[in-house]
Short mmCIF file of N, CA and C in Angstrom, two decimals:
data_model
loop_
_atom_site.label_atom_id
_atom_site.label_comp_id
_atom_site.label_asym_id
_atom_site.label_seq_id
_atom_site.Cartn_x
_atom_site.Cartn_y
_atom_site.Cartn_z
N SER A 8 -2.38 14.37 -7.66
CA SER A 8 -0.90 14.22 -7.76
C SER A 8 -0.12 13.25 -7.01
N GLY A 9 0.92 13.33 -7.27
CA GLY A 9 1.88 12.64 -6.82
C GLY A 9 2.40 12.81 -5.61
N LEU A 10 2.26 14.18 -5.26
CA LEU A 10 2.89 14.90 -4.00
C LEU A 10 2.29 14.50 -2.59
N GLY A 11 2.99 14.72 -1.66
CA GLY A 11 2.45 14.75 -0.13
C GLY A 11 2.15 13.04 0.09
N TRP A 12 2.81 12.29 -0.07
CA TRP A 12 2.77 10.85 0.44
C TRP A 12 2.63 10.84 1.98
N THR A 13 1.59 10.36 2.28
CA THR A 13 0.94 10.37 3.80
C THR A 13 1.87 9.04 4.57
N THR A 14 1.98 8.14 4.03
CA THR A 14 3.01 6.73 4.42
C THR A 14 3.76 6.19 3.20
N LEU A 15 4.70 5.81 3.51
CA LEU A 15 5.71 5.06 2.84
C LEU A 15 6.69 4.41 4.01
N SER A 16 6.02 3.05 4.42
CA SER A 16 6.81 2.89 5.52
C SER A 16 7.21 1.05 5.15
N VAL A 17 8.42 0.61 5.87
CA VAL A 17 9.29 -0.39 5.61
C VAL A 17 9.29 -1.37 7.02
N ASP A 18 8.71 -2.41 7.38
CA ASP A 18 9.60 -3.17 8.09
C ASP A 18 11.34 -3.44 8.28
N THR A 19 11.40 -3.52 9.46
CA THR A 19 12.71 -3.99 9.72
C THR A 19 12.60 -5.26 9.71
N SER A 20 13.69 -6.10 9.93
CA SER A 20 13.95 -7.86 10.12
C SER A 20 13.27 -8.19 11.50
N THR A 21 13.00 -7.12 12.24
CA THR A 21 12.49 -7.27 13.66
C THR A 21 11.08 -7.76 13.90
N PRO A 22 10.12 -7.49 13.52
CA PRO A 22 9.59 -6.45 12.70
C PRO A 22 9.22 -5.15 13.27
N THR A 23 9.76 -3.96 12.58
CA THR A 23 9.39 -2.59 13.12
C THR A 23 8.78 -1.68 12.10
N LEU A 24 7.54 -1.64 11.63
CA LEU A 24 7.31 -0.66 10.62
C LEU A 24 7.63 0.80 10.56
N THR A 25 8.98 0.93 9.69
CA THR A 25 9.45 2.42 9.86
C THR A 25 9.18 3.18 8.97
N ASP A 26 8.85 4.40 9.10
CA ASP A 26 8.57 5.50 8.02
C ASP A 26 9.77 6.11 7.61
N ILE A 27 9.78 5.88 6.23
CA ILE A 27 10.85 5.79 5.56
C ILE A 27 11.01 7.20 4.34
N ARG A 28 9.69 7.98 4.51
CA ARG A 28 9.39 8.77 2.97
C ARG A 28 10.46 10.21 3.05
N ASN A 29 11.02 10.11 4.24
CA ASN A 29 12.48 11.36 4.37
C ASN A 29 13.79 10.78 3.48
N ASP A 30 13.99 9.62 3.47
CA ASP A 30 15.22 9.18 3.03
C ASP A 30 14.53 8.34 1.13
N VAL A 31 13.59 8.71 0.74
CA VAL A 31 13.08 8.12 -0.43
C VAL A 31 13.24 9.18 -1.25
N THR A 32 13.95 8.92 -2.58
CA THR A 32 13.51 9.86 -3.40
C THR A 32 12.88 9.63 -4.45
N ASN A 33 12.78 8.92 -4.90
CA ASN A 33 11.41 8.03 -5.57
C ASN A 33 11.08 6.79 -5.94
N PHE A 34 10.36 5.90 -6.18
CA PHE A 34 9.66 4.52 -6.35
C PHE A 34 9.00 4.40 -7.16
N GLU A 35 9.20 2.94 -7.86
CA GLU A 35 7.92 2.80 -8.48
C GLU A 35 7.08 1.21 -8.08
N PHE A 36 6.18 1.08 -7.91
CA PHE A 36 5.38 0.06 -7.66
C PHE A 36 4.33 -0.52 -8.93
N SER A 37 4.36 -1.73 -8.79
CA SER A 37 3.00 -2.18 -9.83
C SER A 37 2.33 -3.36 -9.08
N THR A 38 1.39 -3.26 -9.61
CA THR A 38 0.00 -4.38 -9.59
C THR A 38 -0.47 -5.46 -10.55
N PRO A 39 0.55 -6.21 -11.44
CA PRO A 39 0.21 -6.58 -12.48
C PRO A 39 -0.85 -7.97 -12.00
N ARG A 40 -1.33 -8.36 -13.46
CA ARG A 40 -1.82 -9.72 -13.47
C ARG A 40 -1.50 -10.61 -14.83
N ALA A 41 -1.25 -11.79 -14.17
CA ALA A 41 -0.69 -12.46 -15.28
C ALA A 41 -1.98 -12.97 -16.14
N VAL A 42 -1.65 -13.70 -17.12
CA VAL A 42 -2.70 -13.77 -18.60
C VAL A 42 -2.07 -14.91 -19.20
N GLN A 43 -3.28 -15.70 -19.19
CA GLN A 43 -3.31 -17.02 -20.21
C GLN A 43 -3.90 -16.78 -21.33
N GLU A 44 -2.98 -16.86 -22.50
CA GLU A 44 -3.83 -17.08 -23.79
C GLU A 44 -4.64 -18.43 -24.03
N ILE A 45 -6.17 -17.94 -24.47
CA ILE A 45 -6.87 -19.54 -24.54
C ILE A 45 -7.32 -19.50 -25.88
N THR A 46 -6.75 -19.07 -26.59
CA THR A 46 -7.02 -18.71 -28.30
C THR A 46 -7.43 -20.03 -28.74
N GLY A 47 -8.48 -20.70 -29.47
CA GLY A 47 -8.74 -21.75 -29.85
C GLY A 47 -8.79 -21.60 -31.61
N ILE A 48 -8.08 -22.56 -32.41
CA ILE A 48 -8.14 -22.20 -33.63
C ILE A 48 -9.29 -21.96 -34.38
N ASP A 49 -10.46 -21.45 -34.03
CA ASP A 49 -11.77 -21.36 -34.24
C ASP A 49 -11.67 -19.65 -34.56
N LYS A 50 -10.92 -19.03 -33.62
CA LYS A 50 -10.71 -17.49 -33.44
C LYS A 50 -9.95 -16.63 -34.46
N ASN A 51 -10.46 -15.36 -34.63
CA ASN A 51 -9.69 -14.59 -35.57
C ASN A 51 -8.80 -13.32 -34.60
N ALA A 52 -9.11 -13.44 -33.61
CA ALA A 52 -8.42 -12.97 -32.34
C ALA A 52 -8.17 -13.31 -31.40
N MET A 53 -7.29 -12.87 -30.48
CA MET A 53 -7.10 -13.52 -29.39
C MET A 53 -7.96 -13.39 -28.17
N GLU A 54 -8.01 -14.89 -27.32
CA GLU A 54 -8.83 -14.72 -26.14
C GLU A 54 -7.82 -14.93 -24.94
N ARG A 55 -8.16 -14.21 -23.94
CA ARG A 55 -7.25 -14.78 -23.10
C ARG A 55 -8.03 -14.54 -21.25
N LEU A 56 -7.48 -14.85 -20.44
CA LEU A 56 -7.94 -15.23 -19.05
C LEU A 56 -7.01 -14.56 -18.03
N LEU A 57 -7.38 -13.58 -17.09
CA LEU A 57 -6.89 -12.80 -16.05
C LEU A 57 -6.59 -14.34 -15.12
N LEU A 58 -5.24 -14.08 -14.51
CA LEU A 58 -4.82 -15.24 -13.51
C LEU A 58 -4.41 -14.30 -12.67
N LEU A 59 -3.56 -15.13 -11.87
CA LEU A 59 -2.73 -14.36 -10.56
C LEU A 59 -2.47 -13.35 -10.41
N ALA A 60 -2.77 -12.46 -9.19
CA ALA A 60 -2.40 -10.85 -9.18
C ALA A 60 -1.06 -11.10 -8.80
N ASP A 61 -0.32 -10.13 -8.67
CA ASP A 61 1.13 -9.41 -8.00
C ASP A 61 1.30 -8.28 -7.89
N PHE A 62 2.42 -8.23 -7.05
CA PHE A 62 2.80 -6.82 -6.78
C PHE A 62 4.43 -6.82 -6.74
N SER A 63 4.95 -5.96 -7.26
CA SER A 63 6.48 -5.38 -7.01
C SER A 63 6.59 -4.33 -6.97
N ILE A 64 7.95 -3.48 -6.29
CA ILE A 64 8.28 -2.38 -5.68
C ILE A 64 9.95 -1.94 -6.00
N THR A 65 10.30 -0.95 -6.16
CA THR A 65 11.34 -0.50 -6.25
C THR A 65 11.44 0.63 -5.61
N LEU A 66 12.41 0.95 -4.51
CA LEU A 66 12.31 1.99 -3.93
C LEU A 66 13.87 2.78 -4.01
N ASN A 67 14.10 3.97 -4.06
CA ASN A 67 15.36 4.43 -4.56
C ASN A 67 15.69 5.74 -3.45
N GLY A 68 16.58 5.52 -2.68
CA GLY A 68 16.87 6.83 -2.23
C GLY A 68 18.47 7.14 -1.42
N VAL A 69 18.56 8.09 -0.19
CA VAL A 69 19.52 8.54 0.03
C VAL A 69 19.96 7.82 1.04
N PHE A 70 21.27 7.90 1.14
CA PHE A 70 21.80 6.96 2.35
C PHE A 70 21.53 7.59 3.73
N ASN A 71 20.87 6.82 4.92
CA ASN A 71 20.93 7.60 5.78
C ASN A 71 21.18 6.79 7.09
N ASP A 72 22.31 6.46 7.93
CA ASP A 72 22.51 5.58 8.47
C ASP A 72 21.60 5.52 9.70
N ALA A 73 20.76 6.38 10.10
CA ALA A 73 20.05 6.11 11.28
C ALA A 73 18.72 6.05 10.77
N LEU A 74 18.18 5.61 9.93
CA LEU A 74 16.96 5.59 9.31
C LEU A 74 17.09 4.49 8.48
N SER A 75 17.00 4.84 7.11
CA SER A 75 16.80 3.99 5.95
C SER A 75 17.86 2.77 5.87
N HIS A 76 19.01 3.11 6.63
CA HIS A 76 20.03 2.07 6.36
C HIS A 76 19.63 1.01 7.55
N THR A 77 18.95 1.48 8.76
CA THR A 77 18.80 0.63 9.94
C THR A 77 17.76 -0.86 9.54
N VAL A 78 17.10 0.16 8.24
CA VAL A 78 15.68 -0.70 8.03
C VAL A 78 16.73 -2.04 6.88
N PHE A 79 17.29 -1.39 6.02
CA PHE A 79 17.62 -2.47 4.86
C PHE A 79 19.20 -3.11 4.94
N LYS A 80 19.95 -2.71 6.07
CA LYS A 80 20.93 -3.78 6.29
C LYS A 80 21.02 -4.86 6.38
N ASP A 81 20.49 -5.34 6.56
CA ASP A 81 20.08 -6.65 6.63
C ASP A 81 19.38 -7.82 5.87
N VAL A 82 19.11 -6.76 4.63
CA VAL A 82 18.20 -7.47 3.58
C VAL A 82 18.86 -8.81 3.19
N GLY A 83 20.63 -8.60 3.00
CA GLY A 83 21.13 -9.74 2.25
C GLY A 83 21.54 -10.60 3.25
N SER A 84 21.02 -10.63 4.43
CA SER A 84 21.59 -11.72 5.77
C SER A 84 20.38 -12.37 6.32
N THR A 85 19.23 -12.01 5.91
CA THR A 85 17.77 -12.53 6.75
C THR A 85 16.80 -12.61 5.38
N SER A 86 15.75 -13.69 5.70
CA SER A 86 15.03 -14.18 5.03
C SER A 86 13.45 -13.95 5.67
N VAL A 87 13.29 -12.75 5.98
CA VAL A 87 11.96 -12.52 6.48
C VAL A 87 11.22 -11.54 5.57
N PRO A 88 9.69 -11.81 5.73
CA PRO A 88 8.93 -10.80 4.72
C PRO A 88 8.94 -9.53 5.48
N ARG A 89 8.92 -8.47 5.08
CA ARG A 89 8.62 -7.12 5.04
C ARG A 89 7.51 -6.63 5.03
N THR A 90 6.68 -5.92 5.60
CA THR A 90 5.50 -5.08 5.46
C THR A 90 5.95 -3.89 4.55
N VAL A 91 5.38 -3.84 3.46
CA VAL A 91 5.76 -2.51 2.95
C VAL A 91 4.23 -1.60 2.38
N SER A 92 4.30 -0.56 2.88
CA SER A 92 2.93 0.42 3.24
C SER A 92 3.05 1.53 2.53
N ILE A 93 2.21 1.86 1.52
CA ILE A 93 2.34 3.00 0.96
C ILE A 93 0.86 3.98 1.11
N GLU A 94 0.46 4.99 1.39
CA GLU A 94 -0.58 5.83 1.21
C GLU A 94 -0.33 6.69 0.66
N VAL A 95 -1.21 7.23 -0.48
CA VAL A 95 -1.56 8.58 -1.07
C VAL A 95 -3.11 8.73 -1.03
N SER A 96 -3.35 10.16 -0.80
CA SER A 96 -4.76 10.74 -1.15
C SER A 96 -5.76 9.97 -0.61
N GLY A 97 -5.41 9.40 0.89
CA GLY A 97 -6.60 8.71 1.56
C GLY A 97 -6.31 7.30 1.33
N GLN A 98 -5.76 6.81 0.28
CA GLN A 98 -5.79 5.51 -0.45
C GLN A 98 -4.36 4.72 0.25
N THR A 99 -4.37 3.47 1.12
CA THR A 99 -3.39 2.87 1.37
C THR A 99 -3.11 1.39 0.44
N LEU A 100 -2.20 1.18 0.39
CA LEU A 100 -1.80 -0.29 -0.21
C LEU A 100 -0.73 -0.71 0.76
N SER A 101 -0.97 -1.83 1.53
CA SER A 101 -0.18 -2.93 2.20
C SER A 101 0.25 -4.16 1.68
N ASN A 102 1.33 -4.33 1.49
CA ASN A 102 1.82 -5.92 1.06
C ASN A 102 2.85 -6.59 1.99
N GLU A 103 2.72 -7.73 2.11
CA GLU A 103 4.02 -8.18 2.63
C GLU A 103 5.03 -8.96 1.52
N CYS A 104 6.40 -8.12 1.53
CA CYS A 104 7.14 -8.15 0.42
C CYS A 104 8.44 -9.10 1.10
N LEU A 105 8.90 -9.62 -0.01
CA LEU A 105 10.46 -9.86 0.46
C LEU A 105 11.10 -8.94 -0.75
N LEU A 106 12.26 -8.28 0.34
CA LEU A 106 13.21 -7.39 -0.44
C LEU A 106 14.38 -8.37 -0.77
N THR A 107 14.61 -7.94 -2.09
CA THR A 107 15.77 -9.05 -2.75
C THR A 107 17.03 -8.51 -3.02
N ASP A 108 17.26 -7.18 -2.57
CA ASP A 108 18.47 -6.52 -2.69
C ASP A 108 18.65 -5.21 -2.13
N TYR A 109 19.99 -4.76 -1.38
CA TYR A 109 20.13 -3.64 -0.84
C TYR A 109 21.26 -3.20 -1.46
N ALA A 110 21.27 -2.48 -2.88
CA ALA A 110 22.43 -2.13 -3.45
C ALA A 110 22.64 -0.49 -3.17
N LEU A 111 23.83 -0.08 -2.96
CA LEU A 111 24.42 1.06 -2.58
C LEU A 111 25.34 1.61 -3.55
N THR A 112 25.28 3.19 -4.27
CA THR A 112 25.88 3.29 -4.91
C THR A 112 26.64 4.90 -4.65
N ARG A 113 27.97 4.77 -4.54
CA ARG A 113 28.58 5.69 -4.65
C ARG A 113 28.73 6.79 -5.67
N GLY A 114 28.30 7.89 -6.11
CA GLY A 114 28.71 8.39 -7.18
C GLY A 114 29.66 9.22 -7.32
N ASP A 115 30.10 9.80 -8.34
CA ASP A 115 31.61 10.42 -8.57
C ASP A 115 31.41 11.61 -7.90
N ASP A 116 30.10 12.27 -7.53
CA ASP A 116 29.90 13.31 -6.78
C ASP A 116 30.01 13.61 -5.46
N GLY A 117 30.33 12.08 -4.66
CA GLY A 117 30.29 11.80 -3.53
C GLY A 117 28.84 11.45 -2.99
N SER A 118 27.85 11.30 -3.45
CA SER A 118 26.66 10.98 -3.07
C SER A 118 26.63 9.43 -2.62
N LEU A 119 25.80 9.09 -1.64
CA LEU A 119 25.59 7.88 -1.36
C LEU A 119 24.19 7.54 -1.83
N THR A 120 23.74 6.71 -2.64
CA THR A 120 22.27 6.21 -2.63
C THR A 120 21.91 4.82 -2.72
N TRP A 121 20.81 4.17 -2.25
CA TRP A 121 20.35 2.99 -2.62
C TRP A 121 19.17 2.66 -3.34
N SER A 122 19.22 1.43 -3.64
CA SER A 122 18.00 1.11 -4.28
C SER A 122 17.60 -0.73 -3.81
N VAL A 123 16.38 -0.64 -3.51
CA VAL A 123 15.78 -2.09 -2.89
C VAL A 123 14.51 -2.10 -3.76
N PRO A 124 14.82 -3.20 -4.21
CA PRO A 124 13.51 -3.94 -4.86
C PRO A 124 12.67 -5.07 -4.07
N GLY A 125 11.70 -5.47 -4.33
CA GLY A 125 10.91 -6.44 -3.71
C GLY A 125 9.48 -6.67 -4.04
N VAL A 126 9.27 -8.06 -3.97
CA VAL A 126 8.12 -8.60 -4.42
C VAL A 126 7.08 -9.46 -3.79
N LEU A 127 6.00 -9.55 -4.04
CA LEU A 127 4.86 -10.08 -3.16
C LEU A 127 5.06 -11.72 -2.80
N GLN A 128 5.35 -11.79 -1.03
CA GLN A 128 5.12 -12.79 -0.40
C GLN A 128 4.23 -13.78 -0.37
N ASP A 129 3.22 -13.16 -0.01
CA ASP A 129 2.48 -14.27 1.20
C ASP A 129 1.06 -14.30 -0.10
N GLY A 130 1.07 -14.20 -1.05
CA GLY A 130 -0.17 -14.49 -2.23
C GLY A 130 -1.61 -13.74 -1.96
N THR A 131 -1.48 -12.76 -0.75
CA THR A 131 -2.41 -11.99 -0.63
C THR A 131 -2.80 -10.93 -2.09
N VAL A 132 -3.80 -10.99 -2.58
CA VAL A 132 -3.96 -9.84 -3.66
C VAL A 132 -3.92 -8.77 -3.23
N PRO A 133 -3.01 -7.98 -3.91
CA PRO A 133 -2.92 -6.51 -3.94
C PRO A 133 -4.13 -5.38 -3.89
N THR A 134 -4.70 -5.14 -2.76
CA THR A 134 -5.63 -4.49 -2.74
C THR A 134 -5.70 -3.03 -2.16
N TRP A 135 -6.23 -1.69 -2.72
CA TRP A 135 -5.81 -0.30 -2.28
C TRP A 135 -7.12 -0.63 -1.26
N SER A 136 -7.01 0.21 -0.17
CA SER A 136 -8.07 0.32 0.78
C SER A 136 -8.38 1.72 0.94
#
């Protein structure tokens, strides 16, 4: 199941790996591979090669001045990679990412939420361990 995440930590810019699970309401991540089509004119179906691996993540959560805001508040003013580490069911996926935005939304009900997208930074193949 997707319940009971053991780890969801993100580096601050200093860097300090910080567990932000309590502030995260939902997230999505993906480990896609690029594909090159190599179909010759002698074929009746597609031929493809797998190319480079990638990783992307979007974290969504509730504003917390003492925790998640401390981690993300300088995303727009710093250019440092951040370790993003997730673990569920004893399986860990940790990547060096560039966080590309820290978008805050104030709902008409008074709620304050955030969204933070990230992409792979260092060329290391995303691998579960």
